[in-house]
Every structure is written in C-alpha cells, then in structure tokens.
PDB file of C-alpha atoms in Angstrom:
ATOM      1  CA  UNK X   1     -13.519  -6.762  -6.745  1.00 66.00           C
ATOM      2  CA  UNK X   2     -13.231  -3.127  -8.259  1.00 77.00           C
ATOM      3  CA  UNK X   3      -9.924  -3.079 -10.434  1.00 91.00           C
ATOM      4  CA  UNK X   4      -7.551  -0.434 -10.689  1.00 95.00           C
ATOM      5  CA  UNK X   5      -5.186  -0.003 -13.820  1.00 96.00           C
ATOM      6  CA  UNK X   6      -1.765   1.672 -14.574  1.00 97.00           C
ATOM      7  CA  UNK X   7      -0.271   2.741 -17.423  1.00 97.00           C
ATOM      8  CA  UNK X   8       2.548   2.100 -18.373  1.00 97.00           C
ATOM      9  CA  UNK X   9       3.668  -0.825 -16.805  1.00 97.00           C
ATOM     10  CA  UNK X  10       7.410   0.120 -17.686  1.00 97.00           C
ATOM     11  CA  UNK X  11       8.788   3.249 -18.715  1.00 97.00           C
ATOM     12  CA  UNK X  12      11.907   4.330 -19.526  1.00 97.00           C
ATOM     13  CA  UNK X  13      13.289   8.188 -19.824  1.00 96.00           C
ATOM     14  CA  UNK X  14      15.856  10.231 -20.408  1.00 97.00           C
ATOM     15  CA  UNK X  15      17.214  12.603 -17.862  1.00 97.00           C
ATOM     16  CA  UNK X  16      15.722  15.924 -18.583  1.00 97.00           C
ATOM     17  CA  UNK X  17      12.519  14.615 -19.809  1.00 97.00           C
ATOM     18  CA  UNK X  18       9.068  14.506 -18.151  1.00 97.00           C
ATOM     19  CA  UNK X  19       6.931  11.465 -18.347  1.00 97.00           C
ATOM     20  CA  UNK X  20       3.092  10.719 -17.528  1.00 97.00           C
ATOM     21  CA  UNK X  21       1.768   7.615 -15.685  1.00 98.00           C
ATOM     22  CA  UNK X  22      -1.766   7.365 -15.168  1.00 97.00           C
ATOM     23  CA  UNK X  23      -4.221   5.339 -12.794  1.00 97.00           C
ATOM     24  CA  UNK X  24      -7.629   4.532 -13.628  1.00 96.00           C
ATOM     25  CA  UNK X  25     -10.433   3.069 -11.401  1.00 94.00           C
ATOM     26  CA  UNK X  26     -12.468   0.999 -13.926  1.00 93.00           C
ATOM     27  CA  UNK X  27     -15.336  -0.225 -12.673  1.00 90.00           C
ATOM     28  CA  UNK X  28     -16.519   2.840  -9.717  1.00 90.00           C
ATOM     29  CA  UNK X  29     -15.692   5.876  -9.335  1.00 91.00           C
ATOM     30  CA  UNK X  30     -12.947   7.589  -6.936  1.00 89.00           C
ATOM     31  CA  UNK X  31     -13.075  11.054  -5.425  1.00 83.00           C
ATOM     32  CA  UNK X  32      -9.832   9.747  -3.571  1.00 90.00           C
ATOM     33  CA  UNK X  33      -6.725   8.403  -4.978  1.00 94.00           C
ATOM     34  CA  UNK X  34      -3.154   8.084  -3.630  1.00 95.00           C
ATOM     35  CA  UNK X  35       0.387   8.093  -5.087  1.00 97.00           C
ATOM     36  CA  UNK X  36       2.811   5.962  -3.322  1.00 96.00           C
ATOM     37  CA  UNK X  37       6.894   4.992  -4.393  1.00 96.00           C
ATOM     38  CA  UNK X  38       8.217   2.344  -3.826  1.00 95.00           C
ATOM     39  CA  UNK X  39      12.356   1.486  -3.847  1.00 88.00           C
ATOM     40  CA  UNK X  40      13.176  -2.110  -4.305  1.00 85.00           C
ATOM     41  CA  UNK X  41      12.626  -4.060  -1.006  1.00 83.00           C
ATOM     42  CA  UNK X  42      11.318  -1.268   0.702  1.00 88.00           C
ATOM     43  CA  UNK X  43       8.103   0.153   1.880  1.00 91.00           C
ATOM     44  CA  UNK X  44       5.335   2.328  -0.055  1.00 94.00           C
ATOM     45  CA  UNK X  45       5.874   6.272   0.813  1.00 93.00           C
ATOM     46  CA  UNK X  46       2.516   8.195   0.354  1.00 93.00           C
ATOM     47  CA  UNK X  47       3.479  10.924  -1.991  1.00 96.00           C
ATOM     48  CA  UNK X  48       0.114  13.264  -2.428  1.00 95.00           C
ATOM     49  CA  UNK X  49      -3.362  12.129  -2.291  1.00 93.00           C
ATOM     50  CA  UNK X  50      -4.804  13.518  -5.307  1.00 90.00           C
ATOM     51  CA  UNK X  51      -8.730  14.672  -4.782  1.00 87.00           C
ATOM     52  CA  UNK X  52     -11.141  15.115  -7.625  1.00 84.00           C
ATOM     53  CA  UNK X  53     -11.268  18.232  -8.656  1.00 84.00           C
ATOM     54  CA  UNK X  54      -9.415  20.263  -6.682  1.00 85.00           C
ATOM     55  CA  UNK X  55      -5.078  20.457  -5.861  1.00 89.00           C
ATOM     56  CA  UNK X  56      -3.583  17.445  -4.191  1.00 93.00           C
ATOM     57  CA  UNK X  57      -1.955  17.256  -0.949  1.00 93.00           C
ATOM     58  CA  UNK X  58       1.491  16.101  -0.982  1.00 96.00           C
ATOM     59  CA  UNK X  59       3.478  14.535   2.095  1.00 94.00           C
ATOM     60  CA  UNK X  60       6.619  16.878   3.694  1.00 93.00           C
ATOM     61  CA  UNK X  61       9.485  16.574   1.631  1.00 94.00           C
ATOM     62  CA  UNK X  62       7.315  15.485  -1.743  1.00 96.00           C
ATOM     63  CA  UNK X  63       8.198  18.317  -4.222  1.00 94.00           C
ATOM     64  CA  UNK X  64       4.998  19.551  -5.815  1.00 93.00           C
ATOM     65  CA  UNK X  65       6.408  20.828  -8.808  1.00 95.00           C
ATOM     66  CA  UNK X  66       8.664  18.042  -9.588  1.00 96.00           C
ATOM     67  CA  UNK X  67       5.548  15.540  -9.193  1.00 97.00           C
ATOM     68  CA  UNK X  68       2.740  17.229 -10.732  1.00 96.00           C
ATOM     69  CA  UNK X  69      -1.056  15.227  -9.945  1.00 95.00           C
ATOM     70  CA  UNK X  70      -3.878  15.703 -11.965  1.00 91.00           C
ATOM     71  CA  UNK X  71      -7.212  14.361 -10.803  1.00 89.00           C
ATOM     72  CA  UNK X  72      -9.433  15.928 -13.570  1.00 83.00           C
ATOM     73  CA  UNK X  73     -12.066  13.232 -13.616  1.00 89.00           C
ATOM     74  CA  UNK X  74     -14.117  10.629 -11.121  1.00 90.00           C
ATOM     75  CA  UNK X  75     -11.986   8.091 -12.725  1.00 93.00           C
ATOM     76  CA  UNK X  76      -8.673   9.336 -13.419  1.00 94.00           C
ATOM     77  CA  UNK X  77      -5.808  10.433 -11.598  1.00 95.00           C
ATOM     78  CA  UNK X  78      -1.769  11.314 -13.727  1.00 96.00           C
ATOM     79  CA  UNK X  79       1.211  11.968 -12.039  1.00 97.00           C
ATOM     80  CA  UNK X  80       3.496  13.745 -14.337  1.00 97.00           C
ATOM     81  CA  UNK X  81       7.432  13.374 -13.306  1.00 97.00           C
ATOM     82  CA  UNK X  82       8.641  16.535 -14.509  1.00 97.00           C
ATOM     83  CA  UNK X  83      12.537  17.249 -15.522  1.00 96.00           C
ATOM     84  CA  UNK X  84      13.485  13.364 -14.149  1.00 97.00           C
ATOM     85  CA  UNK X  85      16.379  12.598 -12.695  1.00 96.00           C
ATOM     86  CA  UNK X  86      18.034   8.938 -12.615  1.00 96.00           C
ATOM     87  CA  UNK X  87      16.978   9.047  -8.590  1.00 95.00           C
ATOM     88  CA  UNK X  88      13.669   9.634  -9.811  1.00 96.00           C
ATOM     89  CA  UNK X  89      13.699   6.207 -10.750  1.00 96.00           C
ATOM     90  CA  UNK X  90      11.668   3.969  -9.004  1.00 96.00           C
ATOM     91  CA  UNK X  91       8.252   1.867  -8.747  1.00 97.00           C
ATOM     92  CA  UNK X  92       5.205   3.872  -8.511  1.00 98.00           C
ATOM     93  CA  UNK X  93       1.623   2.856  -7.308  1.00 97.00           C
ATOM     94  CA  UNK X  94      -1.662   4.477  -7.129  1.00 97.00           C
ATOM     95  CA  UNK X  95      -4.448   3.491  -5.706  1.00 95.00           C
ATOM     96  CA  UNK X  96      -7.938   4.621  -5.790  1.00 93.00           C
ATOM     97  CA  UNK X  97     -10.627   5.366  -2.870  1.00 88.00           C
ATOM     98  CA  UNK X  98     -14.375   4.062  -4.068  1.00 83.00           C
ATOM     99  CA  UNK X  99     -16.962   6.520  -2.611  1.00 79.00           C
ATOM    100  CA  UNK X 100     -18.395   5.927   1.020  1.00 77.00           C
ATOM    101  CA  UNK X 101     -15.198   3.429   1.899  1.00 74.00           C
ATOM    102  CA  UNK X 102     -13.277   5.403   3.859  1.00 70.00           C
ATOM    103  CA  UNK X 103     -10.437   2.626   4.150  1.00 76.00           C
ATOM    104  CA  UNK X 104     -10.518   0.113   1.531  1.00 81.00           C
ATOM    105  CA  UNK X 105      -8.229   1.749  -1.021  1.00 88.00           C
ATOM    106  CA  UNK X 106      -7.678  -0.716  -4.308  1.00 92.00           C
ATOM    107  CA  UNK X 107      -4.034  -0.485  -5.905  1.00 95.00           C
ATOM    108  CA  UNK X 108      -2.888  -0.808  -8.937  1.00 96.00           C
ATOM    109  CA  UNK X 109       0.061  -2.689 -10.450  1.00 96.00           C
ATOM    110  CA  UNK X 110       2.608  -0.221 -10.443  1.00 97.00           C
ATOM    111  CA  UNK X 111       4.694   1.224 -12.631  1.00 98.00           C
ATOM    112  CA  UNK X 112       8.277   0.924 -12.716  1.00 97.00           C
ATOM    113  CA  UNK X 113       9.854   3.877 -14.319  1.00 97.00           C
ATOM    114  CA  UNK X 114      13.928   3.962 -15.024  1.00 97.00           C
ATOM    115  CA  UNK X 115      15.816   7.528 -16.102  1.00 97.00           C
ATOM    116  CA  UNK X 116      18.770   7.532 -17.760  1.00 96.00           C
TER     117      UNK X 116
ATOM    118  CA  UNK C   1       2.512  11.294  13.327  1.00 66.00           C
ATOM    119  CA  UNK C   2       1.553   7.297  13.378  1.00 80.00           C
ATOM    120  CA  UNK C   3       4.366   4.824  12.915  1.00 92.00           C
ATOM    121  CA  UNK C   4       3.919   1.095  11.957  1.00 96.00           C
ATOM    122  CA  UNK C   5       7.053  -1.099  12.750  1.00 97.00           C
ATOM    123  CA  UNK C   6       7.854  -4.893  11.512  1.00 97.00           C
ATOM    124  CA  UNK C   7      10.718  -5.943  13.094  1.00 96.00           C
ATOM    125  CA  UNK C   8      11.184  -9.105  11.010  1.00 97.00           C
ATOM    126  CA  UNK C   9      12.755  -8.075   7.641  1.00 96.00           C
ATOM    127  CA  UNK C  10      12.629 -12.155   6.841  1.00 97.00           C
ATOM    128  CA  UNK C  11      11.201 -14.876   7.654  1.00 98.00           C
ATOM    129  CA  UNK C  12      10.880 -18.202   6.605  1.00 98.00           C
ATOM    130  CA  UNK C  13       8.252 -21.521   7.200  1.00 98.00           C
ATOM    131  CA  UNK C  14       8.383 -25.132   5.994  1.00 98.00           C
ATOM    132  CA  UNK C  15       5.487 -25.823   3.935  1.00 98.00           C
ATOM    133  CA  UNK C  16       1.959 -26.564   5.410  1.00 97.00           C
ATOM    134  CA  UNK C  17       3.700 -25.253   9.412  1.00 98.00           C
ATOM    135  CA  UNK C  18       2.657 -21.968  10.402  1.00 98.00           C
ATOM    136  CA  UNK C  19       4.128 -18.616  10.680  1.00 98.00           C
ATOM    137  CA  UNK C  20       3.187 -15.577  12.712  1.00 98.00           C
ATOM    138  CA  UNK C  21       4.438 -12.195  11.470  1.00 98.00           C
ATOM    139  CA  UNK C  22       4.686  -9.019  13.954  1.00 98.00           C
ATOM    140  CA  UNK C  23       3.296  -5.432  13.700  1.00 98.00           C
ATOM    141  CA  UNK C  24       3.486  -2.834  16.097  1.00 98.00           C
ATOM    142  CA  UNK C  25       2.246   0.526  15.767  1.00 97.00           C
ATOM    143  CA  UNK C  26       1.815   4.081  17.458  1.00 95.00           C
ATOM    144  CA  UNK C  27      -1.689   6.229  17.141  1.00 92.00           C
ATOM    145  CA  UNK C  28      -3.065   8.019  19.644  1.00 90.00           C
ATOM    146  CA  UNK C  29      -6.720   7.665  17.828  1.00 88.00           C
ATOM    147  CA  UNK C  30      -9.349   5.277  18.982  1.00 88.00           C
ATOM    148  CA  UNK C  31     -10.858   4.586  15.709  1.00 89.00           C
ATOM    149  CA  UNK C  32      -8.954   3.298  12.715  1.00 92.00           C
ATOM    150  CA  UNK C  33      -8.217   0.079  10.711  1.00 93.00           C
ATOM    151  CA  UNK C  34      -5.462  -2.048  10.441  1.00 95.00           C
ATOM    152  CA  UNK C  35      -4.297  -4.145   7.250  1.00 96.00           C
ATOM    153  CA  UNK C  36      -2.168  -6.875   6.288  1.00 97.00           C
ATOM    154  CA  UNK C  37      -1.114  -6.850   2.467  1.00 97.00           C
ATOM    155  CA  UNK C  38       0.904  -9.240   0.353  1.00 97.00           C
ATOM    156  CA  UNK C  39       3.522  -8.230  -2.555  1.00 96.00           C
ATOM    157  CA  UNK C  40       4.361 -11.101  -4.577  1.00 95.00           C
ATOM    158  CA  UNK C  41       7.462 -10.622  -7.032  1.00 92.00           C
ATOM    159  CA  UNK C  42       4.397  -9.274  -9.333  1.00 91.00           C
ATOM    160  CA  UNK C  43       4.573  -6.241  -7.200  1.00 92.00           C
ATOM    161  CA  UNK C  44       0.842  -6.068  -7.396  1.00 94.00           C
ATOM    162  CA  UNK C  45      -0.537  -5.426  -3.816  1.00 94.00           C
ATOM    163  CA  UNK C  46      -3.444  -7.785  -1.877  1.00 94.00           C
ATOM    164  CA  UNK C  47      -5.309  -7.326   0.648  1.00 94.00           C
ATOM    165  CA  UNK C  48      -4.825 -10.414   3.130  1.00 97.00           C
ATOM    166  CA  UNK C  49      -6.926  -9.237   5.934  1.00 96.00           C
ATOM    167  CA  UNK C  50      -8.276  -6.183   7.574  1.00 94.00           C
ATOM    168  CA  UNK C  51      -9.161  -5.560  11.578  1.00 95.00           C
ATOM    169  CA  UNK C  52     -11.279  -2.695  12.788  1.00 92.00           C
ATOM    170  CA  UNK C  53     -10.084  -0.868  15.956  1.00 92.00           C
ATOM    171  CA  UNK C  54     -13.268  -1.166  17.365  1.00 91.00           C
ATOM    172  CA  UNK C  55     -14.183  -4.855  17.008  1.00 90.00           C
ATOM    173  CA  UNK C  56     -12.434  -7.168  19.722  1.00 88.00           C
ATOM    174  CA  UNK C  57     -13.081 -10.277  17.900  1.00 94.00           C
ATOM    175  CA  UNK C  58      -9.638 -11.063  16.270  1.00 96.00           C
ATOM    176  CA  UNK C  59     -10.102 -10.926  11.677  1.00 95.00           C
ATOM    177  CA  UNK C  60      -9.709 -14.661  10.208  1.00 96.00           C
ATOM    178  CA  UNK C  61      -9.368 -15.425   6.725  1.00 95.00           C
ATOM    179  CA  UNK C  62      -9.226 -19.069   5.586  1.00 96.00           C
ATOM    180  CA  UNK C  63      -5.733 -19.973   6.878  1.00 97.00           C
ATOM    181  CA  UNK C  64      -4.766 -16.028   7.671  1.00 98.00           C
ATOM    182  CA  UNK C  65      -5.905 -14.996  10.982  1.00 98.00           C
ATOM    183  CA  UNK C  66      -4.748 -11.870  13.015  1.00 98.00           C
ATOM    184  CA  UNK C  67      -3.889 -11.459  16.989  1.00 97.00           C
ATOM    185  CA  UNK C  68      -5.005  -7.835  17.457  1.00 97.00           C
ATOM    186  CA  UNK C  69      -4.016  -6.768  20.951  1.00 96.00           C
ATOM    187  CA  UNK C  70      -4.852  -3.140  20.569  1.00 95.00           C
ATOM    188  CA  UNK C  71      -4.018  -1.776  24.131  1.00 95.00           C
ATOM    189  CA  UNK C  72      -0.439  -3.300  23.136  1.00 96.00           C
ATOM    190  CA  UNK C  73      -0.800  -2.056  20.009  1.00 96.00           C
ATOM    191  CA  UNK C  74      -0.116  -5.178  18.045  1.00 97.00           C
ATOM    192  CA  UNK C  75      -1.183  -6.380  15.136  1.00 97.00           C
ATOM    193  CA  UNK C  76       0.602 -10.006  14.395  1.00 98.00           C
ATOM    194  CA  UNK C  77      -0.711 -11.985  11.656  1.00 98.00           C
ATOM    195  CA  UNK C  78      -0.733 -16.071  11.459  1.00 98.00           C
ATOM    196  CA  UNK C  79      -0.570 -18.217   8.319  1.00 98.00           C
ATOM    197  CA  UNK C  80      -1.626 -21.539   8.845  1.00 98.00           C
ATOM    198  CA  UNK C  81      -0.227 -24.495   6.369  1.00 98.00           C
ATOM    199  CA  UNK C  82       1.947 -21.908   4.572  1.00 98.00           C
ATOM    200  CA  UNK C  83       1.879 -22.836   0.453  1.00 97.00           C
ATOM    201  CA  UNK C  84       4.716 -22.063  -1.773  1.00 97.00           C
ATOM    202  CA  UNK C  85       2.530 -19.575  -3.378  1.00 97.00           C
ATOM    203  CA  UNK C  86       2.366 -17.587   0.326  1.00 98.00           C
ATOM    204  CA  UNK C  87       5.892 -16.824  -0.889  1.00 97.00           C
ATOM    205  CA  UNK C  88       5.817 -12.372  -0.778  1.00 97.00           C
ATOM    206  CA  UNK C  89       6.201  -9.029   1.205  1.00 97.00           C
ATOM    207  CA  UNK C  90       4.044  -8.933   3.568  1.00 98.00           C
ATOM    208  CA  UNK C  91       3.535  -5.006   4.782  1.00 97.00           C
ATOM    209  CA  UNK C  92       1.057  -4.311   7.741  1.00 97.00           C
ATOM    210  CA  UNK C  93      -0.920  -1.029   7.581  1.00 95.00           C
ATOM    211  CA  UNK C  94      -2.495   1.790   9.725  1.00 95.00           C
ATOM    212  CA  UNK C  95      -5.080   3.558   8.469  1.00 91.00           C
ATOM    213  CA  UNK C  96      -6.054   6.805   9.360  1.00 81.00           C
ATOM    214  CA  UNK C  97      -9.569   7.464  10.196  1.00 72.00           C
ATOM    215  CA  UNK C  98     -11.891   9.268   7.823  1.00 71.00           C
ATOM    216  CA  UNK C  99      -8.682  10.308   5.753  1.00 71.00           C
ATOM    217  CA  UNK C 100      -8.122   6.831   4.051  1.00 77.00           C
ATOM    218  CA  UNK C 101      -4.532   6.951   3.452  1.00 83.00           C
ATOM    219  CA  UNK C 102      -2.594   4.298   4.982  1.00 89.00           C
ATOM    220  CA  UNK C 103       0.909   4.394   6.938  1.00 92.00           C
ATOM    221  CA  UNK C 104       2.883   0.971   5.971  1.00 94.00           C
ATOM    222  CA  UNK C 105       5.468  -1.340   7.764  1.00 96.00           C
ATOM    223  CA  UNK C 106       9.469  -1.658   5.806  1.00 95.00           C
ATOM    224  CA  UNK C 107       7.827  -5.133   5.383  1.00 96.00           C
ATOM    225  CA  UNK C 108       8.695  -8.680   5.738  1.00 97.00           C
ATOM    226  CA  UNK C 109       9.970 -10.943   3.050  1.00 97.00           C
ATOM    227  CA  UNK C 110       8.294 -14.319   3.840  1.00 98.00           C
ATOM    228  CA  UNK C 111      10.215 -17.465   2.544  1.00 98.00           C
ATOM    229  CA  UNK C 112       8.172 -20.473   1.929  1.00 98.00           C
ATOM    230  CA  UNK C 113      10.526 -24.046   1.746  1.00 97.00           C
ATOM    231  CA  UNK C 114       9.260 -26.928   0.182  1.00 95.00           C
TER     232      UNK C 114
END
C-alpha cells in the first residue's frame, strides 16, 4: 500500500521556538494532504488541508499564522509551529490524498512534539 | 456541519467472542464514505474497513464486518474472534464527498482479555 512518512517522530522545543515537521508521500504523488492533532485519548481535529501549490485551508479556530503549511511539491507537505507554546504540545498526523482517490487518504505515523 | 458520535468510550471482549462497536452520524449528503480505523498504542492509523453510501451490501473484511443502516445513520462495526492484537482505538469516520477530508468519532478504546 502507498506509505506515508513523518519526520520527526519526536520532537522536543523550547517555548518561544518554532519547529518543522514534515510529511512525505513516498511512493505517489499527493495534490491533497491533511494536518490533523491529536491529544492523548482523544480524537484527530483536521487542522488545514494543505493543496499543492497554492495556500491551505485551515478549520475555524486553527490559527494560520501560528501553524504555517507549506505544500511546495507533489510529494511534500511541512507544518511549521511557529513561536510554540507548552499547549502546543501534542501528537500531530498528516496524511496524504493519492490523485483520482477522492477518499482513501494514507496517514502517517505521527509526530509527537513536547514544548517546554 | 457533519458530526460522527461513538458512544462507547470502552469496551472490552474475551478472546476469540465478538464485539460490535457503534457509530452514528449526521450528513445531510447522499453520497459519501464511511470508515472504520484502528490506533494501536503505535499511534499509527489503519484502515479496518470502508462502506460506500451508495452500496447496500454491508463491507466485510476477514473477521471485521460492518452493519450500515444508512437511513438510521449507523455505522456499527463487528469483530469476530477478537485477538489480543485487536487490542486499539477504534475511530469511525465520515467522509465528505469530493473534498476527501474526513470527520472522526472521540473513539473507542477496545480491550481484548485473554
């Protein structure tokens, strides 16, 4: 099955700090691919879906500027947490969209990221 | 805005009985797809099983099978002869047509005993 990476894994920051995670689709390519957080026991929250090529649209109440998304190639999709906070901390997924599939969205494993 | 409810935080099953799982959910669209994903402690997500609105013939895979009752709008799924390693979170999803994001349950932590 197609195979979506994350990286990092695990990341740890201070307050004040920004830090990058990126999501990869490595075997097709994805026009589509979505940001989701997830807080221990608890559901995934779409935060933007991030389109190739152009801005990504973020849910009501996700703040664009803190959570900036890049989706600069077919392949590759960053979401930069900008100025974190420790409530910023938190497990984030993306997952990617493979072309014509209009519902069968691959995730990757996550990445849990902890501010201090 | 579409909601997807599962109003069993936990459950549990003896191994090799079966357990059935609940999902509701509110759309007012005709077309869409439904999903049932697992979250072991790995945190990485699978796809158990997927139904399409439009097919009436209820989505079986191996020992996961789904009741899809869509003028209720339900979406239950059964796991026959549960395995320690069925041991997860089991979210059920909505997806929205032609937009591919998906709308997901709080989730139920399933319990497998030995």
């Amino acid at each position: 099955g197609a195979v979506v990476s994350q990286h990092p894994s695990r990341v740890i920051c201070k307050s004040g700090t920004s830090v990058k995670i990126e999501c990869r689709s490595l075997d097709f390519q994805a026009t589509t691919m979505f940001w989701y957080r997830q807080f221990p026991k608890k559901s995934l929250m779409l935060m933007a879906t991030s389109n190739e090529g152009s801005k990504a649209t973020y849910e009501q109440g996700v703040e664009k500027d803190k959570f900036l998304i890049n989706h600069a190639s077919l392949t590759l999709s960053t979401l930069t947490v900008t100025s974190a906070h420790p409530e910023d901390s938190s497990f984030y997924i993306c997952s990617a969209l493979p072309p014509g599939k209009r519902y069968e969205q691959y995730f990757g494993p996550g990445t849990r990221l902890t501010v201090t | 805005a579409q909601t997807v409810t599962q109003s069993q935080p936990e459950m549990s099953v003896q191994e090799a009985e079966t357990v059935t799982l609940s999902c509701t959910y509110d759309t007012s669209e005709s077309d869409y797809y439904l999903f049932w994903y697992k979250q072991p402690p790995s945190r990485q997500m699978i796809l158990v099983i997927r139904q399409e609105a439009y097919k009436q013939q209820n989505a079986t895979e191996n020992r996961f099978s789904v009741n899809f009752q869509k003028a209720a709008k339900s979406f239950s799924l059964k796991i026959s002869d549960s395995q320690l390693g069925d041991a997860a979170m089991y979210f059920c999803a909505y997806n929205e047509p032609n937009a591919g994001k998906s709308t997901f349950g709080d989730g139920t932590t399933l319990t497998v005993k030995p």
